[in-house]
């Protein structure tokens, strides 16, 4: 059985961090790699884990209380089983130059500073996971190869013909068991250079010693293809054997001589049997010896049959003179899918019925080379299985035997079905190609991500300089608008990335309601109004007079149409035309977004919805994007039970994106407004006492200053204990609390606050970078009234404060 076909053991990743929140983040980021994630909350626990399990990669926090990450790594490198394990260090210390140097001295593959980019970490760990899988698969393949070599060695020892070989200098290197028996060698091992001291070689008369240039092995070493009958071997004990020898030189692929090999067939019994037939009465004893020898031959054939069956080999014979192909073992009938009662066939019928037409010429050429030059017959190709008609890959091997006059007599050989092996090889090649493509697309995406994040940072930085140099001016007002626009763009990029991750992990929940298509279109157009205005595009909307209602998540469907309209604006030259239309067809609504922009090449259509795919490199377009918008469109549409497709007449001829969604089942559904209503900025009725808690000093101080500017009283804390002390000393009316605080996280702080008398009615708002559904559920369970993701919209903050600042 081929071990490469067995299921490979699971891959393990060790995550080491003393902060459970950080471990939760790492598990979220790395959960989609198909590996088993193992936690360790200390260096000591990590050392225990590696003694129990082999890991593909270890993600190791540098700063831990009792045993730091660097000390842990030194101990890991002292273990033989983890000496070569990939280690990725992570740290929250921005000034970790000395730690970085020491980490790389310990053999670290990377050193990441928190906050860690999830795509970067995931891509790095994925490489080592795939490398680990490849190494495990390779070890299995090597074990299989060793098993094959061991089997072949066993077969060589099992056959009854003697095999002897020498190297290029004539030094004997191989005697199989049959040869040792023929030469009368002792059972205990002896050095090859002493083998010749244990026997004598004679000519056919059994008396004339063979000169060196008459010995078959040395004739073959000199370059001859040897066929020598009647050689006699006599052991020191006086036992003689008559052999028929054949041999040839051995060369490597470059034509360099490797040595020579000779096979020897014991014909002693045959000659003795012939003599016995001539004088039966006088040679009765020799007849009995011949019968005993024949029995040994039959036993040898049986052993060979058992060996070939165990190896799932089929044995065949082609008698060249009468052109007859016979199949000697049951396995060959199974490989070709024919009945065991089938009659022998000639070579022409075999070619017509079994050999695949595309391989017929190569197969015939291999046969002719063997007949003309005594070259070993070897061929791999496709053959038809007669009972099912399927195509199988088969490996042929064989040797030519010549008649006494030197003409081809017969070819003996074996066949093996190698279909599964070929498929495994193809899978390995395909995996290598896919990994290379994934690596290329990952590199392109990271470069694009850097480009897209830097683009808005440049105008934001310039805007800050304008505000510094000319506060209160018209230029400052324009700069603020520009900075807000660029900030929204960055938030949109991050939200798209998070949405893709949630969909990939199956963590998006749709809030279904009856949605009006017209409201969805209006919301999507409103969201893209700035980009449409900047491009001076002409927008046409063609909707039927009768309302069209869908069943779905209004916000997500608006996001779908918004992405399609934004994509059309991005890839349509200035002053272009964009049309949005909707029609009911059967039980579906068909929404189209068409443009007269740059269009799509035919080859781009099948992959336009793939992750990180762009029609052109981002450097060629002013608003390149990350290449995930259309992928997000398709994913969200499919979650609603619909389809999305792209069409284009070619480059320069515009594009049309069509979304088909099922119409609403009106019964039992609650009608919604169908769109996303922007939050209005409520005015607070009175000043509030507000506590802002964030370990990021700039984030805390800037939010506190913003709240003071609109009339509220504020105070700031930068960790959990400080926040509790401030709140218990003078209970505030509202608290904006970061989740990822050092030591005591925001969930713990929230539970402490809610258990403090007088804090039951305080407005408690989670302000964090984590915004998944499970994050919101955890904050609600901890006692938060609301959950905002950074950067929070000022209007949303004011709306929350209005709840406790009424008249």
mmCIF file of C-alpha atoms in Angstrom, residues 434-612:
data_model
loop_
_atom_site.group_PDB
_atom_site.id
_atom_site.type_symbol
_atom_site.label_atom_id
_atom_site.label_comp_id
_atom_site.label_asym_id
_atom_site.label_seq_id
_atom_site.Cartn_x
_atom_site.Cartn_y
_atom_site.Cartn_z
ATOM 1 C CA UNK A 434 -1.320 26.942 -6.602
ATOM 2 C CA UNK A 435 1.090 27.809 -3.790
ATOM 3 C CA UNK A 436 3.201 29.882 -6.190
ATOM 4 C CA UNK A 437 0.080 31.673 -7.436
ATOM 5 C CA UNK A 438 -1.132 32.261 -3.866
ATOM 6 C CA UNK A 439 2.257 33.691 -2.948
ATOM 7 C CA UNK A 440 2.238 35.960 -6.001
ATOM 8 C CA UNK A 441 -1.281 37.210 -5.281
ATOM 9 C CA UNK A 442 -0.426 37.662 -1.599
ATOM 10 C CA UNK A 443 2.592 39.801 -2.518
ATOM 11 C CA UNK A 444 0.513 41.858 -4.943
ATOM 12 C CA UNK A 445 -2.203 42.309 -2.315
ATOM 13 C CA UNK A 446 0.226 43.432 0.394
ATOM 14 C CA UNK A 447 1.784 45.932 -2.012
ATOM 15 C CA UNK A 448 -1.681 47.168 -2.996
ATOM 16 C CA UNK A 449 -2.781 47.377 0.653
ATOM 17 C CA UNK A 450 0.263 49.488 1.507
ATOM 18 C CA UNK A 451 -0.456 51.715 -1.499
ATOM 19 C CA UNK A 452 -4.138 52.147 -0.642
ATOM 20 C CA UNK A 453 -3.467 52.941 3.032
ATOM 21 C CA UNK A 454 -0.707 55.403 2.207
ATOM 22 C CA UNK A 455 -2.843 57.248 -0.351
ATOM 23 C CA UNK A 456 -5.308 58.711 2.189
ATOM 24 C CA UNK A 457 -2.546 59.274 4.749
ATOM 25 C CA UNK A 458 -0.808 61.786 2.455
ATOM 26 C CA UNK A 459 -3.767 64.226 2.183
ATOM 27 C CA UNK A 460 -4.568 63.770 5.895
ATOM 28 C CA UNK A 461 -1.017 64.763 6.784
ATOM 29 C CA UNK A 462 -1.153 67.702 4.386
ATOM 30 C CA UNK A 463 -4.493 68.749 5.848
ATOM 31 C CA UNK A 464 -3.006 68.764 9.355
ATOM 32 C CA UNK A 465 -0.301 71.146 8.146
ATOM 33 C CA UNK A 466 -2.962 73.437 6.613
ATOM 34 C CA UNK A 467 -4.877 73.475 9.914
ATOM 35 C CA UNK A 468 -1.645 74.330 11.747
ATOM 36 C CA UNK A 469 -0.651 77.145 9.372
ATOM 37 C CA UNK A 470 -4.063 78.699 8.665
ATOM 38 C CA UNK A 471 -6.616 77.787 11.388
ATOM 39 C CA UNK A 472 -10.090 79.162 10.790
ATOM 40 C CA UNK A 473 -9.464 79.972 7.110
ATOM 41 C CA UNK A 474 -11.388 78.764 4.076
ATOM 42 C CA UNK A 475 -8.424 76.520 3.290
ATOM 43 C CA UNK A 476 -8.703 74.982 6.759
ATOM 44 C CA UNK A 477 -12.405 74.289 6.208
ATOM 45 C CA UNK A 478 -11.642 72.639 2.879
ATOM 46 C CA UNK A 479 -8.813 70.636 4.498
ATOM 47 C CA UNK A 480 -11.168 69.335 7.202
ATOM 48 C CA UNK A 481 -13.663 68.149 4.587
ATOM 49 C CA UNK A 482 -10.867 66.468 2.666
ATOM 50 C CA UNK A 483 -9.508 64.760 5.821
ATOM 51 C CA UNK A 484 -12.991 63.488 6.754
ATOM 52 C CA UNK A 485 -13.405 62.089 3.230
ATOM 53 C CA UNK A 486 -10.043 60.316 3.342
ATOM 54 C CA UNK A 487 -10.755 58.947 6.821
ATOM 55 C CA UNK A 488 -14.055 57.506 5.597
ATOM 56 C CA UNK A 489 -12.149 55.900 2.721
ATOM 57 C CA UNK A 490 -9.692 54.225 5.138
ATOM 58 C CA UNK A 491 -12.550 52.997 7.353
ATOM 59 C CA UNK A 492 -14.268 51.591 4.255
ATOM 60 C CA UNK A 493 -11.102 49.674 3.323
ATOM 61 C CA UNK A 494 -10.829 48.167 6.811
ATOM 62 C CA UNK A 495 -14.550 47.312 6.935
ATOM 63 C CA UNK A 496 -14.315 45.512 3.572
ATOM 64 C CA UNK A 497 -11.376 43.444 4.823
ATOM 65 C CA UNK A 498 -13.278 42.535 8.011
ATOM 66 C CA UNK A 499 -16.412 41.632 6.034
ATOM 67 C CA UNK A 500 -14.402 39.295 3.815
ATOM 68 C CA UNK A 501 -12.919 37.610 6.910
ATOM 69 C CA UNK A 502 -16.341 37.227 8.540
ATOM 70 C CA UNK A 503 -17.893 35.745 5.401
ATOM 71 C CA UNK A 504 -14.941 33.340 4.981
ATOM 72 C CA UNK A 505 -15.446 32.142 8.578
ATOM 73 C CA UNK A 506 -19.235 31.996 8.289
ATOM 74 C CA UNK A 507 -19.745 34.701 10.926
ATOM 75 C CA UNK A 508 -22.057 37.118 9.096
ATOM 76 C CA UNK A 509 -25.694 37.029 10.187
ATOM 77 C CA UNK A 510 -28.260 38.613 7.879
ATOM 78 C CA UNK A 511 -31.025 40.741 9.432
ATOM 79 C CA UNK A 512 -33.797 39.821 7.028
ATOM 80 C CA UNK A 513 -36.770 42.052 6.309
ATOM 81 C CA UNK A 514 -38.857 43.155 3.334
ATOM 82 C CA UNK A 515 -36.723 45.653 1.410
ATOM 83 C CA UNK A 516 -37.773 47.980 -1.409
ATOM 84 C CA UNK A 517 -35.368 47.945 -4.389
ATOM 85 C CA UNK A 518 -35.900 51.656 -5.061
ATOM 86 C CA UNK A 519 -34.820 52.485 -1.493
ATOM 87 C CA UNK A 520 -31.719 50.285 -1.881
ATOM 88 C CA UNK A 521 -30.750 52.040 -5.115
ATOM 89 C CA UNK A 522 -31.295 55.472 -3.562
ATOM 90 C CA UNK A 523 -29.119 54.579 -0.564
ATOM 91 C CA UNK A 524 -26.326 53.191 -2.773
ATOM 92 C CA UNK A 525 -26.394 56.258 -5.060
ATOM 93 C CA UNK A 526 -26.291 58.591 -2.055
ATOM 94 C CA UNK A 527 -23.249 56.745 -0.645
ATOM 95 C CA UNK A 528 -21.404 57.121 -3.965
ATOM 96 C CA UNK A 529 -22.459 60.711 -4.685
ATOM 97 C CA UNK A 530 -18.980 62.200 -4.003
ATOM 98 C CA UNK A 531 -17.166 59.852 -6.402
ATOM 99 C CA UNK A 532 -19.833 60.333 -9.078
ATOM 100 C CA UNK A 533 -19.543 64.107 -8.749
ATOM 101 C CA UNK A 534 -15.745 64.059 -8.884
ATOM 102 C CA UNK A 535 -15.835 62.005 -12.077
ATOM 103 C CA UNK A 536 -18.624 64.210 -13.542
ATOM 104 C CA UNK A 537 -20.443 60.976 -14.453
ATOM 105 C CA UNK A 538 -23.976 60.970 -15.812
ATOM 106 C CA UNK A 539 -26.153 58.543 -13.803
ATOM 107 C CA UNK A 540 -29.381 57.068 -15.202
ATOM 108 C CA UNK A 541 -31.822 55.105 -13.030
ATOM 109 C CA UNK A 542 -34.445 52.928 -14.714
ATOM 110 C CA UNK A 543 -36.863 51.314 -12.246
ATOM 111 C CA UNK A 544 -40.408 50.034 -12.894
ATOM 112 C CA UNK A 545 -43.274 52.150 -11.485
ATOM 113 C CA UNK A 546 -44.489 49.247 -9.325
ATOM 114 C CA UNK A 547 -42.431 48.702 -6.140
ATOM 115 C CA UNK A 548 -40.154 45.638 -6.151
ATOM 116 C CA UNK A 549 -39.670 44.017 -2.787
ATOM 117 C CA UNK A 550 -36.902 41.650 -1.705
ATOM 118 C CA UNK A 551 -36.332 39.594 1.394
ATOM 119 C CA UNK A 552 -32.917 40.406 2.837
ATOM 120 C CA UNK A 553 -30.585 42.535 4.909
ATOM 121 C CA UNK A 554 -31.108 46.156 3.818
ATOM 122 C CA UNK A 555 -27.651 47.317 4.897
ATOM 123 C CA UNK A 556 -25.843 44.445 3.143
ATOM 124 C CA UNK A 557 -27.860 44.750 -0.064
ATOM 125 C CA UNK A 558 -27.211 48.497 -0.109
ATOM 126 C CA UNK A 559 -23.532 47.650 0.316
ATOM 127 C CA UNK A 560 -23.731 45.330 -2.742
ATOM 128 C CA UNK A 561 -25.234 47.999 -4.999
ATOM 129 C CA UNK A 562 -22.920 50.649 -3.575
ATOM 130 C CA UNK A 563 -19.858 48.550 -4.419
ATOM 131 C CA UNK A 564 -21.104 47.980 -7.984
ATOM 132 C CA UNK A 565 -21.845 51.687 -8.559
ATOM 133 C CA UNK A 566 -18.523 52.694 -6.996
ATOM 134 C CA UNK A 567 -16.710 50.132 -9.149
ATOM 135 C CA UNK A 568 -18.391 51.489 -12.284
ATOM 136 C CA UNK A 569 -17.405 55.069 -11.356
ATOM 137 C CA UNK A 570 -13.826 53.997 -10.632
ATOM 138 C CA UNK A 571 -13.313 52.309 -14.025
ATOM 139 C CA UNK A 572 -15.255 54.762 -16.181
ATOM 140 C CA UNK A 573 -13.365 57.733 -17.671
ATOM 141 C CA UNK A 574 -14.419 61.258 -16.694
ATOM 142 C CA UNK A 575 -17.894 62.369 -17.854
ATOM 143 C CA UNK A 576 -18.906 58.769 -18.543
ATOM 144 C CA UNK A 577 -22.372 57.256 -18.374
ATOM 145 C CA UNK A 578 -23.561 54.809 -15.683
ATOM 146 C CA UNK A 579 -27.009 53.189 -15.718
ATOM 147 C CA UNK A 580 -28.758 51.374 -12.871
ATOM 148 C CA UNK A 581 -31.849 49.369 -13.823
ATOM 149 C CA UNK A 582 -34.102 46.723 -12.280
ATOM 150 C CA UNK A 583 -36.602 44.281 -13.768
ATOM 151 C CA UNK A 584 -38.682 41.394 -12.391
ATOM 152 C CA UNK A 585 -38.088 38.117 -14.242
ATOM 153 C CA UNK A 586 -39.951 35.071 -12.961
ATOM 154 C CA UNK A 587 -39.483 34.829 -9.207
ATOM 155 C CA UNK A 588 -36.387 37.036 -9.209
ATOM 156 C CA UNK A 589 -35.441 40.664 -9.557
ATOM 157 C CA UNK A 590 -32.603 41.400 -11.966
ATOM 158 C CA UNK A 591 -30.580 44.508 -11.051
ATOM 159 C CA UNK A 592 -28.033 45.747 -13.595
ATOM 160 C CA UNK A 593 -25.244 48.311 -13.225
ATOM 161 C CA UNK A 594 -23.850 49.178 -16.670
ATOM 162 C CA UNK A 595 -21.150 51.649 -17.694
ATOM 163 C CA UNK A 596 -19.299 52.779 -20.819
ATOM 164 C CA UNK A 597 -15.900 52.543 -19.109
ATOM 165 C CA UNK A 598 -12.700 50.591 -19.778
ATOM 166 C CA UNK A 599 -14.471 47.228 -20.097
ATOM 167 C CA UNK A 600 -13.124 43.749 -19.494
ATOM 168 C CA UNK A 601 -11.012 41.435 -21.620
ATOM 169 C CA UNK A 602 -12.609 37.991 -22.222
ATOM 170 C CA UNK A 603 -9.908 36.336 -20.120
ATOM 171 C CA UNK A 604 -10.694 38.585 -17.126
ATOM 172 C CA UNK A 605 -14.401 37.680 -16.888
ATOM 173 C CA UNK A 606 -13.993 34.262 -15.159
ATOM 174 C CA UNK A 607 -11.893 35.746 -12.334
ATOM 175 C CA UNK A 608 -13.323 39.250 -11.891
ATOM 176 C CA UNK A 609 -15.142 38.173 -8.698
ATOM 177 C CA UNK A 610 -12.071 36.417 -7.236
ATOM 178 C CA UNK A 611 -10.398 37.750 -4.081
ATOM 179 C CA UNK A 612 -7.695 40.432 -4.649
#
